[in-house]
Amino acid sequence: MREAMLVHWVKHTSGASELLLPGQAGSGLSEQTLPALYRGNRTRTSYGVNLEAVRERQGDYLALLSSNTRSQIRRSIKEYQTIGPLVVHEAQDVAQAHHFLSRLAEMHQQHWVERGEPGAFSNPFFKRFHERLIEENLPRGQIQILRISAGERDMAYLYSFVKSGRIYFYQSGFDYRLIEKHGRPGLVAHALAVQHNAALGHMVYDFMAGDSRYKLNLATINEPMTWSTLRKPAWRFRMEHALREWRYRMKAKKAAKCEEVEA
């Protein structure tokens, strides 16, 4: 099907000469697919947690992490427990999920606006879109919104998509002011969410692509993802490619000369 779509694009569309295929699993399209097209690939790493491995540890997810990350999470959990027990609540219906999303948006915006950033929910359409998405997909079991509380206080909200045993973490809201010292609401919330989803029988807690430090600290598995740019044969693309190759060669020669001088 994918190859047929690309054939149609090449033969029947004249207004577009470049196509971006983002976030493909593994190495993306086979090199044999339409070899006449110029193909540029960029690979990024997607991070996640193997939930089967968590179950093999009887739910002790922290045992799979480095000693430093494990220590940070345990110390932070102790601080939060001085407020009250940490409990994971999963939205059970659309009304509750909408309420959780609203609280998530409030906490998310407060944090990012204070840092001088607009935040993901600065555009009202963004929230309306996800409310509609929840209405249609929460009843199908394809959306998960978690509230993590310390006693009666909200500590965090996590919004994820669910498909084929994978939990795709998407968005969050954290209360960074709940405790004064050792507050790691993100690490604690994800650790509890991992244990929650391992107990539910899911297979992977997926942080998706990107090299944020928390992903590196919390992941137990990583997988390649590929962003591909396909271009129809055109002189300007050949020229651009030639110029890029020339620039790389010049940089390599300059670096080699520097190494000779230093030697």
Coordinates of C-alpha atoms in Angstrom, one line a residue, residues 5-130:
M5 CA 0.8 5.6 -2.6
L6 CA 4.3 6.7 -3.5
V7 CA 3.9 5.7 -7.1
H8 CA 0.7 7.7 -7.3
W9 CA 2.4 10.7 -5.8
V10 CA 5.3 10.5 -8.3
K11 CA 3.0 10.1 -11.3
H12 CA 0.0 12.2 -10.6
T13 CA 1.0 15.2 -8.4
S14 CA 2.8 18.1 -9.9
G15 CA 2.6 20.7 -7.2
A16 CA 4.8 18.9 -4.7
S17 CA 8.3 17.6 -5.3
E18 CA 9.3 16.7 -1.8
L19 CA 7.6 14.4 0.7
L20 CA 8.4 14.0 4.4
L21 CA 7.7 10.6 6.1
P22 CA 8.2 11.3 9.8
G23 CA 8.7 8.9 12.7
Q24 CA 8.8 5.5 11.0
A25 CA 9.7 2.5 13.0
G26 CA 13.2 1.1 12.5
S27 CA 15.0 2.1 9.3
G28 CA 11.8 3.2 7.5
L29 CA 11.1 2.4 3.9
S30 CA 13.1 -0.2 2.1
E31 CA 15.8 1.1 -0.2
Q32 CA 14.2 -0.9 -3.0
T33 CA 11.0 1.2 -2.8
L34 CA 11.1 3.6 -5.7
P35 CA 14.9 3.8 -6.0
A36 CA 14.6 6.7 -8.6
L37 CA 13.7 9.0 -5.7
Y38 CA 16.4 10.9 -3.8
R39 CA 16.1 9.7 -0.2
G40 CA 17.5 11.5 2.9
N41 CA 17.2 9.7 6.2
R42 CA 17.6 11.0 9.8
T43 CA 17.5 8.5 12.6
R44 CA 16.6 9.3 16.2
T45 CA 16.2 7.0 19.2
S46 CA 12.9 6.2 20.8
Y47 CA 13.0 5.3 24.5
G48 CA 10.7 3.1 26.6
V49 CA 10.3 0.6 29.4
N50 CA 9.8 -3.1 28.9
L51 CA 6.8 -3.8 31.1
E52 CA 7.3 -7.6 30.9
A53 CA 10.7 -7.1 32.6
V54 CA 8.9 -5.1 35.3
R55 CA 6.5 -7.9 35.9
E56 CA 9.4 -10.4 36.1
R57 CA 10.6 -8.2 39.0
Q58 CA 7.2 -8.5 40.7
G59 CA 6.5 -4.9 39.8
D60 CA 9.8 -3.5 41.2
Y61 CA 10.5 -1.2 38.3
L62 CA 13.2 0.8 40.2
A63 CA 15.4 -2.3 40.4
L64 CA 15.9 -1.9 36.6
L65 CA 17.3 1.6 36.8
S66 CA 20.7 3.0 37.7
S67 CA 21.5 3.4 41.4
N68 CA 21.5 7.2 41.0
T69 CA 18.1 7.4 39.4
R70 CA 16.7 4.8 41.8
S71 CA 18.0 6.9 44.8
Q72 CA 16.5 10.1 43.4
I73 CA 13.0 8.5 43.0
R74 CA 13.0 6.8 46.4
R75 CA 14.1 10.0 48.2
S76 CA 11.4 12.0 46.4
I77 CA 8.7 9.4 47.1
K78 CA 9.5 9.7 50.8
E79 CA 9.1 13.4 50.7
Y80 CA 5.8 13.2 48.9
Q81 CA 4.5 10.6 51.3
T82 CA 4.9 13.1 54.2
I83 CA 1.9 14.9 52.5
G84 CA -0.1 11.6 52.1
P85 CA 0.0 8.3 50.3
L86 CA 0.8 8.3 46.6
V87 CA -2.1 7.0 44.6
V88 CA -2.6 6.5 40.8
H89 CA -6.1 7.3 39.6
E90 CA -7.0 6.4 36.0
A91 CA -9.9 8.3 34.3
Q92 CA -12.8 6.0 34.0
D93 CA -15.1 7.9 31.8
V94 CA -15.1 10.9 29.4
A95 CA -16.3 13.4 32.0
Q96 CA -13.5 12.5 34.4
A97 CA -10.9 12.4 31.6
H98 CA -12.0 16.0 30.6
H99 CA -11.5 17.1 34.2
F100 CA -8.1 15.5 34.4
L101 CA -7.1 17.1 31.1
S102 CA -8.2 20.6 32.4
R103 CA -6.1 20.1 35.5
L104 CA -3.2 18.9 33.4
A105 CA -3.4 21.9 31.2
E106 CA -3.5 24.3 34.2
M107 CA -0.4 22.7 35.7
H108 CA 1.4 22.5 32.4
Q109 CA 0.7 26.2 31.5
Q110 CA 1.7 27.4 34.9
H111 CA 5.1 25.8 34.7
W112 CA 5.9 26.8 31.1
V113 CA 4.6 30.4 31.3
E114 CA 6.8 31.0 34.4
R115 CA 9.7 29.9 32.3
G116 CA 8.8 32.4 29.6
E117 CA 7.4 29.8 27.1
P118 CA 3.8 29.8 25.7
G119 CA 3.1 26.2 26.7
A120 CA 1.3 23.6 24.6
F121 CA -2.2 24.7 25.7
S122 CA -1.7 28.4 24.8
N123 CA -3.8 27.9 21.7
P124 CA -7.4 27.2 22.7
F125 CA -7.9 24.9 19.7
F126 CA -5.3 22.5 21.1
K127 CA -7.4 21.7 24.2
R128 CA -10.6 21.5 22.2
F129 CA -8.9 19.1 19.8
H130 CA -7.8 16.8 22.6

